[in-house]
Tab-separated table of C-alpha atoms in Angstrom:
chain	number	residue	atom	x	y	z
A	1	UNK	CA	-57.295	32.049	14.623
A	2	UNK	CA	-55.616	28.834	15.734
A	3	UNK	CA	-56.523	27.216	12.432
A	4	UNK	CA	-54.829	30.035	10.511
A	5	UNK	CA	-51.701	29.717	12.652
A	6	UNK	CA	-51.565	25.942	12.116
A	7	UNK	CA	-52.050	26.390	8.359
A	8	UNK	CA	-49.337	29.046	8.254
A	9	UNK	CA	-46.870	26.784	10.095
A	10	UNK	CA	-47.676	23.827	7.829
A	11	UNK	CA	-47.245	25.895	4.685
A	12	UNK	CA	-43.951	27.266	5.970
A	13	UNK	CA	-42.676	23.773	6.773
A	14	UNK	CA	-43.662	22.548	3.322
A	15	UNK	CA	-42.241	25.568	1.496
A	16	UNK	CA	-38.726	25.445	3.018
A	17	UNK	CA	-37.615	22.158	1.364
A	18	UNK	CA	-38.898	23.349	-2.027
A	19	UNK	CA	-37.064	26.639	-1.713
A	20	UNK	CA	-33.778	24.951	-0.813
A	21	UNK	CA	-34.232	22.373	-3.587
A	22	UNK	CA	-34.547	25.217	-6.081
A	23	UNK	CA	-31.149	26.598	-4.978
A	24	UNK	CA	-29.264	23.269	-5.272
A	25	UNK	CA	-28.787	23.237	-9.065
A	26	UNK	CA	-27.122	26.651	-8.902
A	27	UNK	CA	-24.703	25.456	-6.238
A	28	UNK	CA	-24.033	22.307	-8.238
A	29	UNK	CA	-23.400	24.277	-11.428
A	30	UNK	CA	-21.066	26.638	-9.590
A	31	UNK	CA	-19.208	23.699	-8.050
A	32	UNK	CA	-18.854	22.045	-11.457
A	33	UNK	CA	-17.470	25.234	-12.978
A	34	UNK	CA	-15.022	25.671	-10.091
A	35	UNK	CA	-14.041	22.020	-10.471
A	36	UNK	CA	-13.222	22.550	-14.144
A	37	UNK	CA	-11.031	25.581	-13.525
A	38	UNK	CA	-9.278	24.230	-10.430
A	39	UNK	CA	-5.516	23.940	-10.819
A	40	UNK	CA	-4.500	20.334	-10.243
A	41	UNK	CA	-1.021	19.360	-9.112
A	42	UNK	CA	-0.165	15.685	-8.814
A	43	UNK	CA	3.073	13.989	-7.799
A	44	UNK	CA	3.524	10.317	-8.669
A	45	UNK	CA	5.769	8.074	-6.574
A	46	UNK	CA	7.131	5.478	-9.030
A	47	UNK	CA	9.399	2.796	-7.560
A	48	UNK	CA	8.255	-0.337	-9.437
A	49	UNK	CA	10.558	-1.910	-12.008
A	50	UNK	CA	8.067	-4.106	-13.854
A	51	UNK	CA	7.381	-3.180	-17.477
A	52	UNK	CA	3.644	-3.789	-16.996
A	53	UNK	CA	3.607	-1.161	-14.221
A	54	UNK	CA	5.416	1.293	-16.504
A	55	UNK	CA	2.830	0.711	-19.243
A	56	UNK	CA	0.007	1.224	-16.740
A	57	UNK	CA	1.579	4.465	-15.552
A	58	UNK	CA	1.780	5.812	-19.114
A	59	UNK	CA	-1.887	4.973	-19.671
A	60	UNK	CA	-2.937	6.660	-16.422
A	61	UNK	CA	-0.899	9.793	-17.146
A	62	UNK	CA	-2.464	10.084	-20.603
A	63	UNK	CA	-5.934	9.695	-19.089
A	64	UNK	CA	-5.273	12.473	-16.591
A	65	UNK	CA	-3.906	14.822	-19.244
A	66	UNK	CA	-6.915	14.062	-21.460
A	67	UNK	CA	-9.349	14.877	-18.643
A	68	UNK	CA	-7.376	17.725	-17.097
A	69	UNK	CA	-5.059	19.141	-19.785
A	70	UNK	CA	-3.801	21.885	-17.471
A	71	UNK	CA	-2.865	19.531	-14.625
A	72	UNK	CA	0.707	19.822	-13.393
A	73	UNK	CA	2.171	16.340	-13.050
A	74	UNK	CA	5.563	15.244	-11.775
A	75	UNK	CA	6.644	11.603	-11.757
A	76	UNK	CA	9.404	10.962	-9.217
A	77	UNK	CA	11.256	7.835	-10.334
A	78	UNK	CA	13.424	5.959	-7.842
A	79	UNK	CA	14.368	2.464	-6.745
A	80	UNK	CA	13.736	-0.336	-9.243
A	81	UNK	CA	11.756	2.024	-11.473
A	82	UNK	CA	14.887	3.909	-12.568
A	83	UNK	CA	15.069	1.658	-15.643
A	84	UNK	CA	11.990	3.546	-16.877
A	85	UNK	CA	14.194	6.591	-17.508
A	86	UNK	CA	17.443	4.918	-18.649
A	87	UNK	CA	17.818	5.228	-22.418
A	88	UNK	CA	19.095	1.708	-23.128
A	89	UNK	CA	16.704	-0.030	-20.682
A	90	UNK	CA	13.312	1.631	-21.054
A	91	UNK	CA	10.475	0.339	-23.209
A	92	UNK	CA	8.567	3.605	-22.775
A	93	UNK	CA	10.780	6.231	-24.463
A	94	UNK	CA	8.185	7.314	-27.085
A	95	UNK	CA	5.395	7.466	-24.484
A	96	UNK	CA	7.570	9.487	-22.089
A	97	UNK	CA	8.538	11.927	-24.847
A	98	UNK	CA	4.867	12.412	-25.794
A	99	UNK	CA	3.930	13.020	-22.152
A	100	UNK	CA	6.814	15.469	-21.702
A	101	UNK	CA	5.431	17.386	-24.686
A	102	UNK	CA	2.110	17.568	-22.794
A	103	UNK	CA	3.910	19.036	-19.774
A	104	UNK	CA	4.450	15.932	-17.626
A	105	UNK	CA	7.738	16.192	-15.726
A	106	UNK	CA	9.731	13.005	-15.048
A	107	UNK	CA	12.569	13.289	-12.512
A	108	UNK	CA	15.191	10.737	-11.479
A	109	UNK	CA	16.480	10.238	-7.935
A	110	UNK	CA	20.239	10.873	-7.670
A	111	UNK	CA	20.543	8.524	-4.660
A	112	UNK	CA	19.140	5.674	-6.755
A	113	UNK	CA	21.348	6.647	-9.676
A	114	UNK	CA	24.434	6.452	-7.444
A	115	UNK	CA	23.415	3.051	-6.075
A	116	UNK	CA	22.725	1.668	-9.562
A	117	UNK	CA	25.768	3.396	-11.100
A	118	UNK	CA	23.694	5.331	-13.639
A	119	UNK	CA	25.083	8.607	-15.005
A	120	UNK	CA	22.965	11.611	-16.024
A	121	UNK	CA	23.913	11.174	-19.682
A	122	UNK	CA	22.308	7.711	-19.614
A	123	UNK	CA	18.885	9.202	-18.861
A	124	UNK	CA	16.314	9.998	-21.527
A	125	UNK	CA	16.500	13.535	-22.940
A	126	UNK	CA	14.721	16.154	-20.861
A	127	UNK	CA	14.835	14.176	-17.599
A	128	UNK	CA	16.210	16.266	-14.725
A	129	UNK	CA	17.439	14.789	-11.462
A	130	UNK	CA	16.616	15.508	-7.836
A	131	UNK	CA	19.021	14.808	-4.963
A	132	UNK	CA	16.536	12.641	-3.078
A	133	UNK	CA	13.358	11.158	-4.604
A	134	UNK	CA	11.498	10.791	-1.318
A	135	UNK	CA	12.507	14.335	-0.348
A	136	UNK	CA	11.069	15.642	-3.627
A	137	UNK	CA	7.786	13.837	-2.961
A	138	UNK	CA	7.569	15.224	0.580
A	139	UNK	CA	8.303	18.748	-0.666
A	140	UNK	CA	5.549	18.493	-3.274
A	141	UNK	CA	3.096	17.251	-0.639
A	142	UNK	CA	4.074	20.150	1.634
A	143	UNK	CA	3.234	22.465	-1.276
A	144	UNK	CA	-0.245	20.932	-1.557
A	145	UNK	CA	0.306	18.509	-4.438
A	146	UNK	CA	-1.866	15.396	-4.559
A	147	UNK	CA	0.073	12.147	-4.036
A	148	UNK	CA	-0.285	8.915	-5.991
A	149	UNK	CA	1.823	5.843	-5.229
A	150	UNK	CA	2.226	3.781	-8.361
C-alpha cells in the first residue's frame, strides 16, 4: 500500500512539469499574436540639432514603420532640432515627406519658434505646431504613449 502511494506521488510530481510544458507553446503563440495586433503609440522627443542625429532619427522611424506599419508616431521637435523642420535649413525634407505619407506626425514647438524667430510659413508642408513641446510630450505620456528621447 505504501509502495503504491509513493509511486503515485512520484508519478504526479513527474507529470506536472510535462503537463505545464505542453501548455507553454499555446501561451507563447497567443502572446505573439497579441503582440502583433497591439496598437503602438510612440512619442519622440527630438531636441538635437546635429545633422547626423537627424539622419539617425529618419532611419529609426523607417525601421519602426517597417516592423509596425500601424504604429502611431509623433516626433516633437524643439530646441536646436527645430532646423529639422525649417524648409531652408533641413537636409531631411524628402525623408520627412515620405514618413508623413506613412503616417508619422512631426510637430514643432511654438516656444522654440518664438525664441528662434521662425514663422509657421517657414516650416515644411504638413508640419503643425504645438504651444509647448515639453507639454505635448507629457500629454502623450499621460495618454499612455511610449517615450523615446532622441
